[in-house]
Protein backbone atom coordinates (compact mmCIF):
# COMPACT_ATOMS: atom_id res chain seq x y z
CA UNK A 1 0.00 0.00 0.00
CA UNK A 2 1.22 3.50 -0.86
CA UNK A 3 1.73 5.53 2.31
CA UNK A 4 0.96 9.24 2.13
CA UNK A 5 2.66 11.42 4.73
CA UNK A 6 1.50 14.98 5.32
CA UNK A 7 3.38 17.70 7.12
CA UNK A 8 3.06 19.55 9.31
CA UNK A 9 0.32 17.92 11.34
CA UNK A 10 -0.85 21.35 12.51
CA UNK A 11 -0.15 24.73 10.94
CA UNK A 12 -0.97 27.95 12.80
CA UNK A 13 -1.54 30.86 10.46
CA UNK A 14 -2.94 34.37 10.81
CA UNK A 15 -5.76 35.42 8.49
CA UNK A 16 -4.35 37.01 5.36
CA UNK A 17 -1.10 35.07 5.56
CA UNK A 18 -0.11 32.30 3.21
CA UNK A 19 0.20 28.61 4.03
CA UNK A 20 2.18 25.78 2.49
CA UNK A 21 1.16 22.17 3.12
CA UNK A 22 3.25 19.20 2.11
CA UNK A 23 2.39 15.66 1.08
CA UNK A 24 4.90 12.90 0.38
CA UNK A 25 4.18 9.54 -1.26
CA UNK A 26 6.12 6.40 -0.39
CA UNK A 27 6.49 5.70 -4.10
CA UNK A 28 5.98 7.76 -7.23
CA UNK A 29 2.33 8.44 -8.04
CA UNK A 30 3.13 10.63 -11.05
CA UNK A 31 0.55 13.46 -10.96
CA UNK A 32 -2.28 11.29 -9.64
CA UNK A 33 -2.75 13.32 -6.48
CA UNK A 34 -5.79 15.12 -5.11
CA UNK A 35 -6.30 17.54 -2.23
CA UNK A 36 -9.45 17.82 -0.12
CA UNK A 37 -10.63 20.28 2.49
CA UNK A 38 -12.67 19.09 5.44
CA UNK A 39 -14.36 21.41 7.88
CA UNK A 40 -15.53 20.18 11.26
CA UNK A 41 -18.54 17.90 10.97
CA UNK A 42 -18.61 18.12 7.19
CA UNK A 43 -17.66 15.85 4.32
CA UNK A 44 -14.39 16.43 2.48
CA UNK A 45 -14.54 18.77 -0.50
CA UNK A 46 -12.38 18.33 -3.58
CA UNK A 47 -9.94 21.20 -4.08
CA UNK A 48 -7.29 19.95 -6.49
CA UNK A 49 -6.86 16.93 -8.77
CA UNK A 50 -4.09 15.95 -11.12
CA UNK A 51 -1.74 17.54 -8.57
CA UNK A 52 -2.42 21.06 -9.86
CA UNK A 53 -5.89 21.41 -11.43
CA UNK A 54 -8.40 23.29 -9.34
CA UNK A 55 -11.84 21.70 -9.06
CA UNK A 56 -14.92 23.60 -10.18
CA UNK A 57 -15.63 26.61 -8.00
CA UNK A 58 -12.38 26.52 -6.05
CA UNK A 59 -10.85 29.98 -5.54
CA UNK A 60 -7.58 30.84 -7.24
CA UNK A 61 -5.87 31.32 -3.87
CA UNK A 62 -5.61 27.53 -3.72
CA UNK A 63 -2.86 26.05 -5.86
CA UNK A 64 -1.23 22.66 -6.07
CA UNK A 65 2.15 21.60 -7.37
CA UNK A 66 4.50 18.66 -7.51
CA UNK A 67 4.81 15.25 -9.11
CA UNK A 68 6.32 11.90 -8.32
CA UNK A 69 6.60 11.73 -4.54
CA UNK A 70 6.55 15.37 -3.38
CA UNK A 71 3.48 17.58 -3.51
CA UNK A 72 2.49 20.97 -2.14
CA UNK A 73 -0.80 22.74 -1.54
CA UNK A 74 -0.44 26.50 -1.23
CA UNK A 75 -3.09 28.85 0.08
CA UNK A 76 -1.99 32.33 -0.87
CA UNK A 77 -3.95 34.42 1.63
CA UNK A 78 -6.01 32.58 4.21
CA UNK A 79 -9.61 33.58 4.62
CA UNK A 80 -11.67 32.71 7.69
CA UNK A 81 -13.40 29.91 5.79
CA UNK A 82 -10.08 28.24 4.94
CA UNK A 83 -9.33 27.09 8.48
CA UNK A 84 -9.92 23.36 8.21
CA UNK A 85 -8.18 20.02 7.80
CA UNK A 86 -6.58 19.25 4.45
CA UNK A 87 -5.99 15.75 3.10
CA UNK A 88 -4.00 14.53 0.13
CA UNK A 89 -4.94 11.35 -1.71
CA UNK A 90 -3.11 9.28 -4.30
CA UNK A 91 -5.17 7.48 -6.90
CA UNK A 92 -2.37 5.83 -8.90
CA UNK A 93 -2.06 2.58 -6.95
CA UNK A 94 -4.60 0.19 -5.47
CA UNK A 95 -5.87 0.80 -2.93
CA UNK A 96 -6.26 4.54 -3.14
CA UNK A 97 -4.82 6.04 0.04
CA UNK A 98 -5.07 9.28 1.94
CA UNK A 99 -2.60 11.19 4.04
CA UNK A 100 -3.19 11.74 7.74
CA UNK A 101 -4.16 15.38 7.22
CA UNK A 102 -2.88 18.84 8.09
CA UNK A 103 -4.98 21.00 10.35
CA UNK A 104 -4.75 24.70 9.49
CA UNK A 105 -5.72 26.68 12.57
CA UNK A 106 -5.99 30.33 13.42
CA UNK A 107 -2.84 31.75 15.00
CA UNK B 1 -27.76 19.47 -8.56
CA UNK B 2 -26.21 16.10 -7.86
CA UNK B 3 -26.44 14.87 -4.28
CA UNK B 4 -25.49 11.74 -2.39
CA UNK B 5 -27.18 10.74 0.87
CA UNK B 6 -26.18 7.89 3.15
CA UNK B 7 -28.72 6.00 5.23
CA UNK B 8 -28.68 3.07 7.62
CA UNK B 9 -28.58 2.09 11.28
CA UNK B 10 -26.41 4.22 13.52
CA UNK B 11 -25.73 1.40 15.97
CA UNK B 12 -24.57 -2.13 15.20
CA UNK B 13 -23.66 -4.85 17.69
CA UNK B 14 -20.22 -6.50 17.55
CA UNK B 15 -20.00 -9.52 15.25
CA UNK B 16 -23.10 -8.40 13.38
CA UNK B 17 -23.45 -6.85 9.92
CA UNK B 18 -23.30 -3.18 9.02
CA UNK B 19 -25.51 -2.14 6.11
CA UNK B 20 -25.57 1.28 4.49
CA UNK B 21 -27.24 2.65 1.39
CA UNK B 22 -26.34 5.71 -0.65
CA UNK B 23 -29.15 7.36 -2.57
CA UNK B 24 -28.06 9.39 -5.57
CA UNK B 25 -30.14 12.28 -6.89
CA UNK B 26 -29.59 14.55 -9.85
CA UNK B 27 -27.84 11.95 -12.00
CA UNK B 28 -28.74 8.43 -13.02
CA UNK B 29 -26.31 5.73 -11.94
CA UNK B 30 -27.37 3.67 -14.97
CA UNK B 31 -26.04 6.30 -17.36
CA UNK B 32 -22.52 5.17 -16.45
CA UNK B 33 -19.50 7.40 -16.46
CA UNK B 34 -18.83 7.13 -12.73
CA UNK B 35 -17.63 4.84 -10.00
CA UNK B 36 -19.51 4.89 -6.72
CA UNK B 37 -17.38 4.48 -3.63
CA UNK B 38 -17.51 4.06 0.13
CA UNK B 39 -14.94 5.76 2.36
CA UNK B 40 -14.81 5.79 6.14
CA UNK B 41 -13.29 7.96 8.83
CA UNK B 42 -12.92 6.91 12.47
CA UNK B 43 -13.34 9.76 14.92
CA UNK B 44 -10.35 12.09 14.92
CA UNK B 45 -8.55 10.05 12.29
CA UNK B 46 -7.91 9.97 8.58
CA UNK B 47 -9.80 8.57 5.62
CA UNK B 48 -9.87 4.96 4.43
CA UNK B 49 -11.21 3.90 1.03
CA UNK B 50 -13.42 0.82 1.38
CA UNK B 51 -14.36 0.00 -2.18
CA UNK B 52 -16.31 0.97 -5.27
CA UNK B 53 -19.05 -0.29 -7.57
CA UNK B 54 -19.94 0.72 -11.12
CA UNK B 55 -23.28 0.86 -12.93
CA UNK B 56 -22.87 -2.72 -14.16
CA UNK B 57 -22.22 -4.04 -10.65
CA UNK B 58 -18.49 -4.45 -11.09
CA UNK B 59 -16.63 -3.98 -7.80
CA UNK B 60 -13.20 -3.34 -6.33
CA UNK B 61 -12.49 -3.48 -2.61
CA UNK B 62 -9.65 -2.45 -0.34
CA UNK B 63 -7.66 -5.66 0.30
CA UNK B 64 -7.62 -4.84 4.02
CA UNK B 65 -11.40 -5.22 4.15
CA UNK B 66 -12.11 -7.35 1.11
CA UNK B 67 -13.13 -10.50 2.95
CA UNK B 68 -15.84 -8.65 4.89
CA UNK B 69 -17.14 -6.20 2.27
CA UNK B 70 -19.99 -6.65 -0.19
CA UNK B 71 -20.87 -3.85 -2.59
CA UNK B 72 -23.92 -3.66 -4.80
CA UNK B 73 -25.88 -1.27 -6.98
CA UNK B 74 -29.63 -0.95 -7.60
CA UNK B 75 -30.10 1.19 -10.67
CA UNK B 76 -33.90 1.01 -10.43
CA UNK B 77 -33.71 2.88 -7.11
CA UNK B 78 -30.61 4.89 -8.07
CA UNK B 79 -28.84 3.54 -5.01
CA UNK B 80 -25.69 1.66 -4.13
CA UNK B 81 -24.98 -0.22 -0.93
CA UNK B 82 -22.30 -1.41 1.46
CA UNK B 83 -22.42 -4.50 3.63
CA UNK B 84 -19.62 -5.01 6.17
CA UNK B 85 -19.75 -8.28 8.07
CA UNK B 86 -18.39 -9.36 11.45
CA UNK B 87 -17.95 -5.83 12.71
CA UNK B 88 -15.88 -4.85 15.74
CA UNK B 89 -15.37 -1.60 17.61
CA UNK B 90 -12.62 -0.78 15.10
CA UNK B 91 -15.31 -0.38 12.46
CA UNK B 92 -16.87 2.54 14.33
CA UNK B 93 -16.58 5.50 11.96
CA UNK B 94 -18.35 8.03 9.81
CA UNK B 95 -19.08 6.31 6.52
CA UNK B 96 -19.17 8.44 3.37
CA UNK B 97 -20.38 7.58 -0.07
CA UNK B 98 -18.61 9.37 -2.90
CA UNK B 99 -18.53 9.66 -6.67
CA UNK B 100 -15.56 9.42 -9.00
CA UNK B 101 -15.26 9.60 -12.77
CA UNK B 102 -14.66 6.15 -14.27
CA UNK B 103 -11.20 6.93 -15.53
CA UNK B 104 -8.27 4.59 -14.98
CA UNK B 105 -6.98 7.05 -12.38
CA UNK B 106 -9.70 8.98 -10.65
CA UNK B 107 -10.45 11.22 -7.69
CA UNK B 108 -13.61 11.84 -5.64
CA UNK B 109 -15.45 14.89 -6.90
CA UNK B 110 -18.62 14.61 -4.83
CA UNK B 111 -19.30 13.25 -1.34
CA UNK B 112 -22.33 12.52 0.80
CA UNK B 113 -22.65 14.19 4.18
CA UNK B 114 -21.63 11.02 6.02
CA UNK B 115 -23.33 8.55 8.34
CA UNK B 116 -21.98 7.76 11.80
CA UNK B 117 -22.01 4.07 12.62
CA UNK B 118 -21.12 2.96 16.13
CA UNK B 119 -20.31 -0.65 16.90
CA UNK B 120 -21.26 -1.36 20.48
CA UNK B 121 -23.37 -3.60 22.67
PDB file of C-alpha atoms in Angstrom:
ATOM      1  CA  UNK A   1       0.000   0.000   0.000  1.00  0.00           C
ATOM      2  CA  UNK A   2       1.225   3.500  -0.855  1.00  0.00           C
ATOM      3  CA  UNK A   3       1.726   5.529   2.310  1.00  0.00           C
ATOM      4  CA  UNK A   4       0.960   9.237   2.125  1.00  0.00           C
ATOM      5  CA  UNK A   5       2.664  11.425   4.729  1.00  0.00           C
ATOM      6  CA  UNK A   6       1.502  14.980   5.324  1.00  0.00           C
ATOM      7  CA  UNK A   7       3.380  17.700   7.124  1.00  0.00           C
ATOM      8  CA  UNK A   8       3.059  19.552   9.313  1.00  0.00           C
ATOM      9  CA  UNK A   9       0.316  17.924  11.341  1.00  0.00           C
ATOM     10  CA  UNK A  10      -0.847  21.352  12.507  1.00  0.00           C
ATOM     11  CA  UNK A  11      -0.155  24.734  10.944  1.00  0.00           C
ATOM     12  CA  UNK A  12      -0.965  27.947  12.798  1.00  0.00           C
ATOM     13  CA  UNK A  13      -1.542  30.862  10.463  1.00  0.00           C
ATOM     14  CA  UNK A  14      -2.937  34.374  10.815  1.00  0.00           C
ATOM     15  CA  UNK A  15      -5.758  35.416   8.486  1.00  0.00           C
ATOM     16  CA  UNK A  16      -4.345  37.006   5.359  1.00  0.00           C
ATOM     17  CA  UNK A  17      -1.100  35.074   5.556  1.00  0.00           C
ATOM     18  CA  UNK A  18      -0.107  32.301   3.212  1.00  0.00           C
ATOM     19  CA  UNK A  19       0.200  28.605   4.033  1.00  0.00           C
ATOM     20  CA  UNK A  20       2.176  25.780   2.490  1.00  0.00           C
ATOM     21  CA  UNK A  21       1.156  22.174   3.120  1.00  0.00           C
ATOM     22  CA  UNK A  22       3.254  19.197   2.108  1.00  0.00           C
ATOM     23  CA  UNK A  23       2.394  15.662   1.076  1.00  0.00           C
ATOM     24  CA  UNK A  24       4.898  12.899   0.380  1.00  0.00           C
ATOM     25  CA  UNK A  25       4.176   9.538  -1.261  1.00  0.00           C
ATOM     26  CA  UNK A  26       6.117   6.401  -0.393  1.00  0.00           C
ATOM     27  CA  UNK A  27       6.490   5.700  -4.103  1.00  0.00           C
ATOM     28  CA  UNK A  28       5.976   7.764  -7.235  1.00  0.00           C
ATOM     29  CA  UNK A  29       2.327   8.444  -8.043  1.00  0.00           C
ATOM     30  CA  UNK A  30       3.133  10.634 -11.052  1.00  0.00           C
ATOM     31  CA  UNK A  31       0.546  13.458 -10.962  1.00  0.00           C
ATOM     32  CA  UNK A  32      -2.276  11.289  -9.636  1.00  0.00           C
ATOM     33  CA  UNK A  33      -2.746  13.316  -6.480  1.00  0.00           C
ATOM     34  CA  UNK A  34      -5.792  15.120  -5.112  1.00  0.00           C
ATOM     35  CA  UNK A  35      -6.296  17.541  -2.234  1.00  0.00           C
ATOM     36  CA  UNK A  36      -9.446  17.816  -0.123  1.00  0.00           C
ATOM     37  CA  UNK A  37     -10.626  20.284   2.488  1.00  0.00           C
ATOM     38  CA  UNK A  38     -12.673  19.088   5.440  1.00  0.00           C
ATOM     39  CA  UNK A  39     -14.361  21.410   7.885  1.00  0.00           C
ATOM     40  CA  UNK A  40     -15.526  20.179  11.263  1.00  0.00           C
ATOM     41  CA  UNK A  41     -18.536  17.902  10.969  1.00  0.00           C
ATOM     42  CA  UNK A  42     -18.611  18.115   7.185  1.00  0.00           C
ATOM     43  CA  UNK A  43     -17.659  15.850   4.318  1.00  0.00           C
ATOM     44  CA  UNK A  44     -14.392  16.428   2.479  1.00  0.00           C
ATOM     45  CA  UNK A  45     -14.545  18.772  -0.495  1.00  0.00           C
ATOM     46  CA  UNK A  46     -12.383  18.329  -3.583  1.00  0.00           C
ATOM     47  CA  UNK A  47      -9.939  21.197  -4.081  1.00  0.00           C
ATOM     48  CA  UNK A  48      -7.288  19.955  -6.487  1.00  0.00           C
ATOM     49  CA  UNK A  49      -6.862  16.935  -8.767  1.00  0.00           C
ATOM     50  CA  UNK A  50      -4.089  15.946 -11.124  1.00  0.00           C
ATOM     51  CA  UNK A  51      -1.745  17.540  -8.570  1.00  0.00           C
ATOM     52  CA  UNK A  52      -2.416  21.059  -9.861  1.00  0.00           C
ATOM     53  CA  UNK A  53      -5.889  21.413 -11.425  1.00  0.00           C
ATOM     54  CA  UNK A  54      -8.402  23.287  -9.340  1.00  0.00           C
ATOM     55  CA  UNK A  55     -11.835  21.696  -9.056  1.00  0.00           C
ATOM     56  CA  UNK A  56     -14.916  23.597 -10.176  1.00  0.00           C
ATOM     57  CA  UNK A  57     -15.630  26.609  -7.998  1.00  0.00           C
ATOM     58  CA  UNK A  58     -12.379  26.523  -6.047  1.00  0.00           C
ATOM     59  CA  UNK A  59     -10.853  29.983  -5.541  1.00  0.00           C
ATOM     60  CA  UNK A  60      -7.584  30.839  -7.245  1.00  0.00           C
ATOM     61  CA  UNK A  61      -5.874  31.320  -3.866  1.00  0.00           C
ATOM     62  CA  UNK A  62      -5.609  27.534  -3.719  1.00  0.00           C
ATOM     63  CA  UNK A  63      -2.856  26.047  -5.861  1.00  0.00           C
ATOM     64  CA  UNK A  64      -1.225  22.657  -6.071  1.00  0.00           C
ATOM     65  CA  UNK A  65       2.147  21.603  -7.372  1.00  0.00           C
ATOM     66  CA  UNK A  66       4.500  18.665  -7.512  1.00  0.00           C
ATOM     67  CA  UNK A  67       4.806  15.254  -9.112  1.00  0.00           C
ATOM     68  CA  UNK A  68       6.323  11.902  -8.316  1.00  0.00           C
ATOM     69  CA  UNK A  69       6.601  11.730  -4.545  1.00  0.00           C
ATOM     70  CA  UNK A  70       6.551  15.366  -3.384  1.00  0.00           C
ATOM     71  CA  UNK A  71       3.476  17.584  -3.510  1.00  0.00           C
ATOM     72  CA  UNK A  72       2.491  20.966  -2.144  1.00  0.00           C
ATOM     73  CA  UNK A  73      -0.801  22.738  -1.536  1.00  0.00           C
ATOM     74  CA  UNK A  74      -0.436  26.496  -1.231  1.00  0.00           C
ATOM     75  CA  UNK A  75      -3.092  28.853   0.079  1.00  0.00           C
ATOM     76  CA  UNK A  76      -1.990  32.325  -0.872  1.00  0.00           C
ATOM     77  CA  UNK A  77      -3.949  34.418   1.633  1.00  0.00           C
ATOM     78  CA  UNK A  78      -6.011  32.581   4.210  1.00  0.00           C
ATOM     79  CA  UNK A  79      -9.611  33.584   4.621  1.00  0.00           C
ATOM     80  CA  UNK A  80     -11.675  32.706   7.686  1.00  0.00           C
ATOM     81  CA  UNK A  81     -13.404  29.909   5.787  1.00  0.00           C
ATOM     82  CA  UNK A  82     -10.085  28.242   4.941  1.00  0.00           C
ATOM     83  CA  UNK A  83      -9.328  27.092   8.476  1.00  0.00           C
ATOM     84  CA  UNK A  84      -9.921  23.361   8.205  1.00  0.00           C
ATOM     85  CA  UNK A  85      -8.180  20.024   7.804  1.00  0.00           C
ATOM     86  CA  UNK A  86      -6.584  19.246   4.446  1.00  0.00           C
ATOM     87  CA  UNK A  87      -5.986  15.748   3.097  1.00  0.00           C
ATOM     88  CA  UNK A  88      -4.000  14.535   0.129  1.00  0.00           C
ATOM     89  CA  UNK A  89      -4.944  11.350  -1.714  1.00  0.00           C
ATOM     90  CA  UNK A  90      -3.105   9.278  -4.296  1.00  0.00           C
ATOM     91  CA  UNK A  91      -5.167   7.479  -6.900  1.00  0.00           C
ATOM     92  CA  UNK A  92      -2.373   5.827  -8.905  1.00  0.00           C
ATOM     93  CA  UNK A  93      -2.057   2.583  -6.949  1.00  0.00           C
ATOM     94  CA  UNK A  94      -4.602   0.193  -5.471  1.00  0.00           C
ATOM     95  CA  UNK A  95      -5.868   0.799  -2.932  1.00  0.00           C
ATOM     96  CA  UNK A  96      -6.261   4.543  -3.144  1.00  0.00           C
ATOM     97  CA  UNK A  97      -4.818   6.038   0.038  1.00  0.00           C
ATOM     98  CA  UNK A  98      -5.068   9.281   1.941  1.00  0.00           C
ATOM     99  CA  UNK A  99      -2.596  11.193   4.043  1.00  0.00           C
ATOM    100  CA  UNK A 100      -3.189  11.744   7.741  1.00  0.00           C
ATOM    101  CA  UNK A 101      -4.162  15.375   7.223  1.00  0.00           C
ATOM    102  CA  UNK A 102      -2.875  18.842   8.086  1.00  0.00           C
ATOM    103  CA  UNK A 103      -4.975  21.004  10.354  1.00  0.00           C
ATOM    104  CA  UNK A 104      -4.749  24.696   9.491  1.00  0.00           C
ATOM    105  CA  UNK A 105      -5.719  26.681  12.566  1.00  0.00           C
ATOM    106  CA  UNK A 106      -5.988  30.330  13.417  1.00  0.00           C
ATOM    107  CA  UNK A 107      -2.845  31.748  15.000  1.00  0.00           C
TER     108      UNK A 107
ATOM    109  CA  UNK B   1     -27.762  19.466  -8.564  1.00  0.00           C
ATOM    110  CA  UNK B   2     -26.214  16.098  -7.860  1.00  0.00           C
ATOM    111  CA  UNK B   3     -26.439  14.875  -4.277  1.00  0.00           C
ATOM    112  CA  UNK B   4     -25.487  11.741  -2.390  1.00  0.00           C
ATOM    113  CA  UNK B   5     -27.182  10.744   0.867  1.00  0.00           C
ATOM    114  CA  UNK B   6     -26.179   7.886   3.148  1.00  0.00           C
ATOM    115  CA  UNK B   7     -28.720   6.004   5.233  1.00  0.00           C
ATOM    116  CA  UNK B   8     -28.678   3.072   7.620  1.00  0.00           C
ATOM    117  CA  UNK B   9     -28.582   2.090  11.283  1.00  0.00           C
ATOM    118  CA  UNK B  10     -26.411   4.218  13.519  1.00  0.00           C
ATOM    119  CA  UNK B  11     -25.732   1.397  15.974  1.00  0.00           C
ATOM    120  CA  UNK B  12     -24.571  -2.133  15.200  1.00  0.00           C
ATOM    121  CA  UNK B  13     -23.658  -4.851  17.691  1.00  0.00           C
ATOM    122  CA  UNK B  14     -20.224  -6.495  17.555  1.00  0.00           C
ATOM    123  CA  UNK B  15     -19.999  -9.525  15.251  1.00  0.00           C
ATOM    124  CA  UNK B  16     -23.101  -8.402  13.376  1.00  0.00           C
ATOM    125  CA  UNK B  17     -23.445  -6.847   9.923  1.00  0.00           C
ATOM    126  CA  UNK B  18     -23.298  -3.177   9.023  1.00  0.00           C
ATOM    127  CA  UNK B  19     -25.512  -2.136   6.107  1.00  0.00           C
ATOM    128  CA  UNK B  20     -25.572   1.277   4.487  1.00  0.00           C
ATOM    129  CA  UNK B  21     -27.244   2.650   1.394  1.00  0.00           C
ATOM    130  CA  UNK B  22     -26.344   5.711  -0.650  1.00  0.00           C
ATOM    131  CA  UNK B  23     -29.153   7.360  -2.574  1.00  0.00           C
ATOM    132  CA  UNK B  24     -28.056   9.385  -5.571  1.00  0.00           C
ATOM    133  CA  UNK B  25     -30.141  12.281  -6.888  1.00  0.00           C
ATOM    134  CA  UNK B  26     -29.585  14.552  -9.850  1.00  0.00           C
ATOM    135  CA  UNK B  27     -27.838  11.953 -12.004  1.00  0.00           C
ATOM    136  CA  UNK B  28     -28.741   8.432 -13.018  1.00  0.00           C
ATOM    137  CA  UNK B  29     -26.306   5.727 -11.942  1.00  0.00           C
ATOM    138  CA  UNK B  30     -27.369   3.665 -14.971  1.00  0.00           C
ATOM    139  CA  UNK B  31     -26.042   6.299 -17.361  1.00  0.00           C
ATOM    140  CA  UNK B  32     -22.523   5.173 -16.448  1.00  0.00           C
ATOM    141  CA  UNK B  33     -19.499   7.398 -16.458  1.00  0.00           C
ATOM    142  CA  UNK B  34     -18.833   7.127 -12.734  1.00  0.00           C
ATOM    143  CA  UNK B  35     -17.631   4.842 -10.005  1.00  0.00           C
ATOM    144  CA  UNK B  36     -19.514   4.889  -6.717  1.00  0.00           C
ATOM    145  CA  UNK B  37     -17.375   4.477  -3.627  1.00  0.00           C
ATOM    146  CA  UNK B  38     -17.506   4.060   0.126  1.00  0.00           C
ATOM    147  CA  UNK B  39     -14.943   5.761   2.359  1.00  0.00           C
ATOM    148  CA  UNK B  40     -14.808   5.790   6.142  1.00  0.00           C
ATOM    149  CA  UNK B  41     -13.290   7.964   8.830  1.00  0.00           C
ATOM    150  CA  UNK B  42     -12.919   6.908  12.471  1.00  0.00           C
ATOM    151  CA  UNK B  43     -13.344   9.764  14.920  1.00  0.00           C
ATOM    152  CA  UNK B  44     -10.349  12.091  14.916  1.00  0.00           C
ATOM    153  CA  UNK B  45      -8.547  10.051  12.295  1.00  0.00           C
ATOM    154  CA  UNK B  46      -7.909   9.965   8.579  1.00  0.00           C
ATOM    155  CA  UNK B  47      -9.802   8.575   5.616  1.00  0.00           C
ATOM    156  CA  UNK B  48      -9.869   4.964   4.434  1.00  0.00           C
ATOM    157  CA  UNK B  49     -11.208   3.904   1.030  1.00  0.00           C
ATOM    158  CA  UNK B  50     -13.419   0.816   1.383  1.00  0.00           C
ATOM    159  CA  UNK B  51     -14.361   0.003  -2.181  1.00  0.00           C
ATOM    160  CA  UNK B  52     -16.311   0.972  -5.266  1.00  0.00           C
ATOM    161  CA  UNK B  53     -19.048  -0.288  -7.572  1.00  0.00           C
ATOM    162  CA  UNK B  54     -19.938   0.723 -11.124  1.00  0.00           C
ATOM    163  CA  UNK B  55     -23.275   0.863 -12.928  1.00  0.00           C
ATOM    164  CA  UNK B  56     -22.871  -2.719 -14.155  1.00  0.00           C
ATOM    165  CA  UNK B  57     -22.223  -4.036 -10.651  1.00  0.00           C
ATOM    166  CA  UNK B  58     -18.494  -4.450 -11.091  1.00  0.00           C
ATOM    167  CA  UNK B  59     -16.630  -3.984  -7.801  1.00  0.00           C
ATOM    168  CA  UNK B  60     -13.203  -3.343  -6.331  1.00  0.00           C
ATOM    169  CA  UNK B  61     -12.489  -3.481  -2.607  1.00  0.00           C
ATOM    170  CA  UNK B  62      -9.652  -2.447  -0.337  1.00  0.00           C
ATOM    171  CA  UNK B  63      -7.662  -5.656   0.302  1.00  0.00           C
ATOM    172  CA  UNK B  64      -7.623  -4.843   4.015  1.00  0.00           C
ATOM    173  CA  UNK B  65     -11.403  -5.215   4.155  1.00  0.00           C
ATOM    174  CA  UNK B  66     -12.108  -7.346   1.109  1.00  0.00           C
ATOM    175  CA  UNK B  67     -13.133 -10.503   2.950  1.00  0.00           C
ATOM    176  CA  UNK B  68     -15.838  -8.649   4.887  1.00  0.00           C
ATOM    177  CA  UNK B  69     -17.141  -6.204   2.273  1.00  0.00           C
ATOM    178  CA  UNK B  70     -19.993  -6.647  -0.187  1.00  0.00           C
ATOM    179  CA  UNK B  71     -20.872  -3.853  -2.588  1.00  0.00           C
ATOM    180  CA  UNK B  72     -23.916  -3.663  -4.805  1.00  0.00           C
ATOM    181  CA  UNK B  73     -25.884  -1.274  -6.982  1.00  0.00           C
ATOM    182  CA  UNK B  74     -29.627  -0.951  -7.601  1.00  0.00           C
ATOM    183  CA  UNK B  75     -30.096   1.190 -10.675  1.00  0.00           C
ATOM    184  CA  UNK B  76     -33.897   1.014 -10.432  1.00  0.00           C
ATOM    185  CA  UNK B  77     -33.709   2.880  -7.109  1.00  0.00           C
ATOM    186  CA  UNK B  78     -30.606   4.888  -8.072  1.00  0.00           C
ATOM    187  CA  UNK B  79     -28.837   3.541  -5.014  1.00  0.00           C
ATOM    188  CA  UNK B  80     -25.687   1.655  -4.128  1.00  0.00           C
ATOM    189  CA  UNK B  81     -24.983  -0.219  -0.933  1.00  0.00           C
ATOM    190  CA  UNK B  82     -22.298  -1.412   1.456  1.00  0.00           C
ATOM    191  CA  UNK B  83     -22.419  -4.499   3.630  1.00  0.00           C
ATOM    192  CA  UNK B  84     -19.617  -5.013   6.166  1.00  0.00           C
ATOM    193  CA  UNK B  85     -19.752  -8.276   8.068  1.00  0.00           C
ATOM    194  CA  UNK B  86     -18.386  -9.363  11.455  1.00  0.00           C
ATOM    195  CA  UNK B  87     -17.946  -5.828  12.710  1.00  0.00           C
ATOM    196  CA  UNK B  88     -15.882  -4.848  15.736  1.00  0.00           C
ATOM    197  CA  UNK B  89     -15.365  -1.599  17.612  1.00  0.00           C
ATOM    198  CA  UNK B  90     -12.619  -0.776  15.102  1.00  0.00           C
ATOM    199  CA  UNK B  91     -15.306  -0.377  12.456  1.00  0.00           C
ATOM    200  CA  UNK B  92     -16.872   2.536  14.327  1.00  0.00           C
ATOM    201  CA  UNK B  93     -16.579   5.497  11.963  1.00  0.00           C
ATOM    202  CA  UNK B  94     -18.350   8.033   9.812  1.00  0.00           C
ATOM    203  CA  UNK B  95     -19.079   6.308   6.516  1.00  0.00           C
ATOM    204  CA  UNK B  96     -19.169   8.438   3.370  1.00  0.00           C
ATOM    205  CA  UNK B  97     -20.381   7.583  -0.074  1.00  0.00           C
ATOM    206  CA  UNK B  98     -18.614   9.369  -2.897  1.00  0.00           C
ATOM    207  CA  UNK B  99     -18.531   9.662  -6.667  1.00  0.00           C
ATOM    208  CA  UNK B 100     -15.559   9.416  -8.995  1.00  0.00           C
ATOM    209  CA  UNK B 101     -15.255   9.597 -12.766  1.00  0.00           C
ATOM    210  CA  UNK B 102     -14.660   6.152 -14.269  1.00  0.00           C
ATOM    211  CA  UNK B 103     -11.200   6.931 -15.528  1.00  0.00           C
ATOM    212  CA  UNK B 104      -8.266   4.587 -14.985  1.00  0.00           C
ATOM    213  CA  UNK B 105      -6.980   7.053 -12.379  1.00  0.00           C
ATOM    214  CA  UNK B 106      -9.700   8.979 -10.648  1.00  0.00           C
ATOM    215  CA  UNK B 107     -10.449  11.222  -7.692  1.00  0.00           C
ATOM    216  CA  UNK B 108     -13.614  11.842  -5.641  1.00  0.00           C
ATOM    217  CA  UNK B 109     -15.450  14.891  -6.905  1.00  0.00           C
ATOM    218  CA  UNK B 110     -18.621  14.612  -4.830  1.00  0.00           C
ATOM    219  CA  UNK B 111     -19.295  13.250  -1.340  1.00  0.00           C
ATOM    220  CA  UNK B 112     -22.329  12.518   0.795  1.00  0.00           C
ATOM    221  CA  UNK B 113     -22.652  14.192   4.181  1.00  0.00           C
ATOM    222  CA  UNK B 114     -21.627  11.019   6.019  1.00  0.00           C
ATOM    223  CA  UNK B 115     -23.329   8.550   8.344  1.00  0.00           C
ATOM    224  CA  UNK B 116     -21.983   7.764  11.801  1.00  0.00           C
ATOM    225  CA  UNK B 117     -22.009   4.067  12.616  1.00  0.00           C
ATOM    226  CA  UNK B 118     -21.123   2.959  16.133  1.00  0.00           C
ATOM    227  CA  UNK B 119     -20.312  -0.654  16.901  1.00  0.00           C
ATOM    228  CA  UNK B 120     -21.265  -1.355  20.478  1.00  0.00           C
ATOM    229  CA  UNK B 121     -23.370  -3.602  22.666  1.00  0.00           C
TER     230      UNK B 121
END
